[in-house]
CSV table of N, CA and C in Angstrom, one decimal:
chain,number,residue,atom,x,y,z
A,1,UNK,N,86.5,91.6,99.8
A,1,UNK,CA,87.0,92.2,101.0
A,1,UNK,C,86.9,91.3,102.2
A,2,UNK,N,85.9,90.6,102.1
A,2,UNK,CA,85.5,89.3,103.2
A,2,UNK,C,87.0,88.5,103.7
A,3,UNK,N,87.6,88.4,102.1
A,3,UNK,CA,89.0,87.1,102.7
A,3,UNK,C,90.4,88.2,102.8
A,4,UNK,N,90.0,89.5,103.2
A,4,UNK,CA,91.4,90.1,103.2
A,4,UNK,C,92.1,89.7,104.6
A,5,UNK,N,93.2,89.6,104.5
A,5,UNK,CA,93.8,88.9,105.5
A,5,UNK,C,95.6,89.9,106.1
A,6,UNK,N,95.6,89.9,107.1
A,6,UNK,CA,96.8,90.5,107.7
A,6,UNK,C,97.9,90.6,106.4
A,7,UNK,N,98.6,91.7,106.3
A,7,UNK,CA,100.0,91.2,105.2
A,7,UNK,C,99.1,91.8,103.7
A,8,UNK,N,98.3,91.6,103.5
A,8,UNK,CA,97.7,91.9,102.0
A,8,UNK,C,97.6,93.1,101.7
A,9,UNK,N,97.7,93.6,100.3
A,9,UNK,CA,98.1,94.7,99.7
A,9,UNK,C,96.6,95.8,99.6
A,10,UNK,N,96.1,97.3,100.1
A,10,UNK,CA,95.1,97.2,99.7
A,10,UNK,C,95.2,98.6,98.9
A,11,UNK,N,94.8,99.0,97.7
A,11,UNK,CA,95.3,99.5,96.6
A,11,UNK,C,93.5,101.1,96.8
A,12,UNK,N,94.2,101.9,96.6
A,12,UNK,CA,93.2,102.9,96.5
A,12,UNK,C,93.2,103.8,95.2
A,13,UNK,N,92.8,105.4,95.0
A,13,UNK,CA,93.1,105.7,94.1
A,13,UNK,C,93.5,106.8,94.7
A,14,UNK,N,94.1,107.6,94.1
A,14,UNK,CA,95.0,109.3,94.8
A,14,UNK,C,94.0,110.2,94.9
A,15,UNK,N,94.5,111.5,94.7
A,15,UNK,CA,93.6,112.0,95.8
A,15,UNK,C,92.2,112.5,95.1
A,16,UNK,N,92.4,112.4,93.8
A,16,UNK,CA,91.1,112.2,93.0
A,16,UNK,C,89.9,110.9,92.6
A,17,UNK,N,89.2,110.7,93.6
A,17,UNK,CA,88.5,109.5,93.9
A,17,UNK,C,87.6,109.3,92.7
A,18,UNK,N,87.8,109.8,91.7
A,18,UNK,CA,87.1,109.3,90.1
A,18,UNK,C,88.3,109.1,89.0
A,19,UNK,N,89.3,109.0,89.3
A,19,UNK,CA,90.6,108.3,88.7
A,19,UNK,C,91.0,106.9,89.3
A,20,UNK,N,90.6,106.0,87.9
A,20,UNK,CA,90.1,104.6,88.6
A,20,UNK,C,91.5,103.7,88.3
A,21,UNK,N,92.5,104.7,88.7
A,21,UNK,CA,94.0,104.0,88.3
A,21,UNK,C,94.2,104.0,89.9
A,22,UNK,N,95.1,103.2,90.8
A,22,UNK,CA,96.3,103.0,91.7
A,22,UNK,C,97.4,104.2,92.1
A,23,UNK,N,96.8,104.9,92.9
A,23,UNK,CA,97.6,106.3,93.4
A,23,UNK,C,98.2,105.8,94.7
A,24,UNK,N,97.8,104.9,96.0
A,24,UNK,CA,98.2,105.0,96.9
A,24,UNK,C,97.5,103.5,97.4
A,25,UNK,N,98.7,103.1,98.2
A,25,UNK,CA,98.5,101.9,98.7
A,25,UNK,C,98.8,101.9,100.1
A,26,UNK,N,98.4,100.4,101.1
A,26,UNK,CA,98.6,100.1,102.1
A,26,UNK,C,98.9,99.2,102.6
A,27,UNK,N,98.8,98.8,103.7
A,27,UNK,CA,99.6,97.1,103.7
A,27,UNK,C,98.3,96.8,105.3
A,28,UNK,N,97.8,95.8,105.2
A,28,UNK,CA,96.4,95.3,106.1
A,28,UNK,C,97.1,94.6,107.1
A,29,UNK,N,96.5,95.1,108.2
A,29,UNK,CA,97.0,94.7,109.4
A,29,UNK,C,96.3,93.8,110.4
A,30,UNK,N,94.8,94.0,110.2
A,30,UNK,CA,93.5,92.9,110.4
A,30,UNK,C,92.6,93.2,109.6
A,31,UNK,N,91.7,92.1,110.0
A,31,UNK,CA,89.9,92.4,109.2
A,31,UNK,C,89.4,91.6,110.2
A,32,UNK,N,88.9,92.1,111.2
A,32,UNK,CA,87.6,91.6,111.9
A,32,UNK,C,86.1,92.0,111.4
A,33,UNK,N,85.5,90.9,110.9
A,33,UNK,CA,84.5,91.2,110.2
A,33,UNK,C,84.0,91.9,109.4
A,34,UNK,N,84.8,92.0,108.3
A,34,UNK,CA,85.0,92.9,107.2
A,34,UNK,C,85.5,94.9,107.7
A,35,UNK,N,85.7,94.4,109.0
A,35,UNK,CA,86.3,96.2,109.7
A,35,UNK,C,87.9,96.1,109.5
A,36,UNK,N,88.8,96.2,108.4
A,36,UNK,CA,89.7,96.3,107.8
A,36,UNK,C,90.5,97.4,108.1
A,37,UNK,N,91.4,97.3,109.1
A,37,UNK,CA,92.5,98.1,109.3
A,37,UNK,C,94.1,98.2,108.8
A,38,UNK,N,94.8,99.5,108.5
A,38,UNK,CA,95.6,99.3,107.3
A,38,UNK,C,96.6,100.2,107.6
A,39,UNK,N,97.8,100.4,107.4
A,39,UNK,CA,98.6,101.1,107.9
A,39,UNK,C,99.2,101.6,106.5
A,40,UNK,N,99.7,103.0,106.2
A,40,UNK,CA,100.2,103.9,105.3
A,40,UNK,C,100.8,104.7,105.8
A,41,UNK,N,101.1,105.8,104.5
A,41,UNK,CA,101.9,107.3,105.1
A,41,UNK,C,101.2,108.4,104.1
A,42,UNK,N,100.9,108.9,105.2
A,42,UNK,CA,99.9,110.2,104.8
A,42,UNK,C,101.1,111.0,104.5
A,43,UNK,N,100.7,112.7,103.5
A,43,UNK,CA,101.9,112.7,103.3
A,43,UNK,C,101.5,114.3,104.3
A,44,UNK,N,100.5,114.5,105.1
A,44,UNK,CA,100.6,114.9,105.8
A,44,UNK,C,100.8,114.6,107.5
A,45,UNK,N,100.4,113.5,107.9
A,45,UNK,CA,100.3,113.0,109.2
A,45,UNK,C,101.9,112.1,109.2
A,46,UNK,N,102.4,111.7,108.4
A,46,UNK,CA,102.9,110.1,108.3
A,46,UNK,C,102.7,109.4,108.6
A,47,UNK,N,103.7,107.9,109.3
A,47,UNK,CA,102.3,106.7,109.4
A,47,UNK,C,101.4,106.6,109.8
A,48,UNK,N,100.6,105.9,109.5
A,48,UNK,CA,99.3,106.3,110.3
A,48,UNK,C,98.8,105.1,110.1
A,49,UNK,N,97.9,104.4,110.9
A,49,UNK,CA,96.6,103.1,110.7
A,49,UNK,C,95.1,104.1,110.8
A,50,UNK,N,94.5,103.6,109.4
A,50,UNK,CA,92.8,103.8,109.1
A,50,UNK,C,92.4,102.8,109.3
A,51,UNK,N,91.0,102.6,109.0
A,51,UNK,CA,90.2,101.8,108.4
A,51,UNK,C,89.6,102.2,107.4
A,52,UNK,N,88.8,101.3,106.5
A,52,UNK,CA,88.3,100.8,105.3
A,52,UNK,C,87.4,101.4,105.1
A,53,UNK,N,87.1,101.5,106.4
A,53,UNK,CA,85.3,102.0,106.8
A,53,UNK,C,84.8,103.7,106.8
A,54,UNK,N,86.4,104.7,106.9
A,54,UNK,CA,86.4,105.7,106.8
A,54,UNK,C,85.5,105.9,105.5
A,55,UNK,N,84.9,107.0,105.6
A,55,UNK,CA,84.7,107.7,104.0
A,55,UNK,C,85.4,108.1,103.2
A,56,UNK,N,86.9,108.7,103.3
A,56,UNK,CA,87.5,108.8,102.6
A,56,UNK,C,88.1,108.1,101.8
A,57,UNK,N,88.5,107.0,102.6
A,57,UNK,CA,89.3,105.3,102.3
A,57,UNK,C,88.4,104.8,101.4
A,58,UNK,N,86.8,104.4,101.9
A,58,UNK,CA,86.1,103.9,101.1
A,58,UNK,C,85.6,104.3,100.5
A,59,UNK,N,85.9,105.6,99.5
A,59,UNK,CA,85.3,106.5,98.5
A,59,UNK,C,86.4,106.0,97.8
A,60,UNK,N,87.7,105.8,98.0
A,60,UNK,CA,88.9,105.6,97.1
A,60,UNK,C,89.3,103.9,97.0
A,61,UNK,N,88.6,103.5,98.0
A,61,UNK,CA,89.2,102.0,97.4
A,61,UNK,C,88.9,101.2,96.2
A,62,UNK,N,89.7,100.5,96.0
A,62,UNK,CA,90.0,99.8,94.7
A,62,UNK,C,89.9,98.4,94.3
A,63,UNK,N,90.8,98.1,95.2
A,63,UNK,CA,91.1,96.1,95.6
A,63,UNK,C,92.0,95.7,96.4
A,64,UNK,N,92.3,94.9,97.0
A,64,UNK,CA,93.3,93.7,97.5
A,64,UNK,C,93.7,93.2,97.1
A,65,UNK,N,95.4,92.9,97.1
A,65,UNK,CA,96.0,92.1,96.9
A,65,UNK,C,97.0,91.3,97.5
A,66,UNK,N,96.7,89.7,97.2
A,66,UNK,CA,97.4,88.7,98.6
A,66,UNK,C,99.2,88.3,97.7
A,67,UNK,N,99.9,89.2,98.0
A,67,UNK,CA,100.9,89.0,97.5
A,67,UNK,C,101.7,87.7,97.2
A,68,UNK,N,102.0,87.4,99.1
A,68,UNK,CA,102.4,86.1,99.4
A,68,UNK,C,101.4,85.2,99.9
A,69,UNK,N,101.6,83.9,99.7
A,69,UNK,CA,100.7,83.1,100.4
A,69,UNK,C,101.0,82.0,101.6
């Protein structure tokens, strides 16, 4: 989580947080000291920016990934 970086993919699981498959993704907008902010589409709110840090986000997170380099 330390090297996530602007632009990087960050992969969670749906809305059942003990299904350890890829339900819903985001796309990372910063990480100031591992405080990782990320922008998606709720399919109640629409876009929206979280953080990582939420409980819900980080009950479902999964991994990062740096697409482009």
């Amino acid at each position: 989580k330390q090297d996530a970086a602007k632009g990087d993919i960050i992969i969670f699981t749906g809305s059942d947080a003990t299904q350890k498959t890829g339900g819903h993704v985001g796309l990372i907008l910063e990480n100031k000291g591992n405080d990782i902010s990320f922008i998606h589409g709720s399919t109640s709110k629409g876009v929206i920016i979280n953080k990582l840090s939420d409980a819900y986000y980080n009950k479902r997170f999964l991994k990062i990934v740096r697409v482009l380099n």
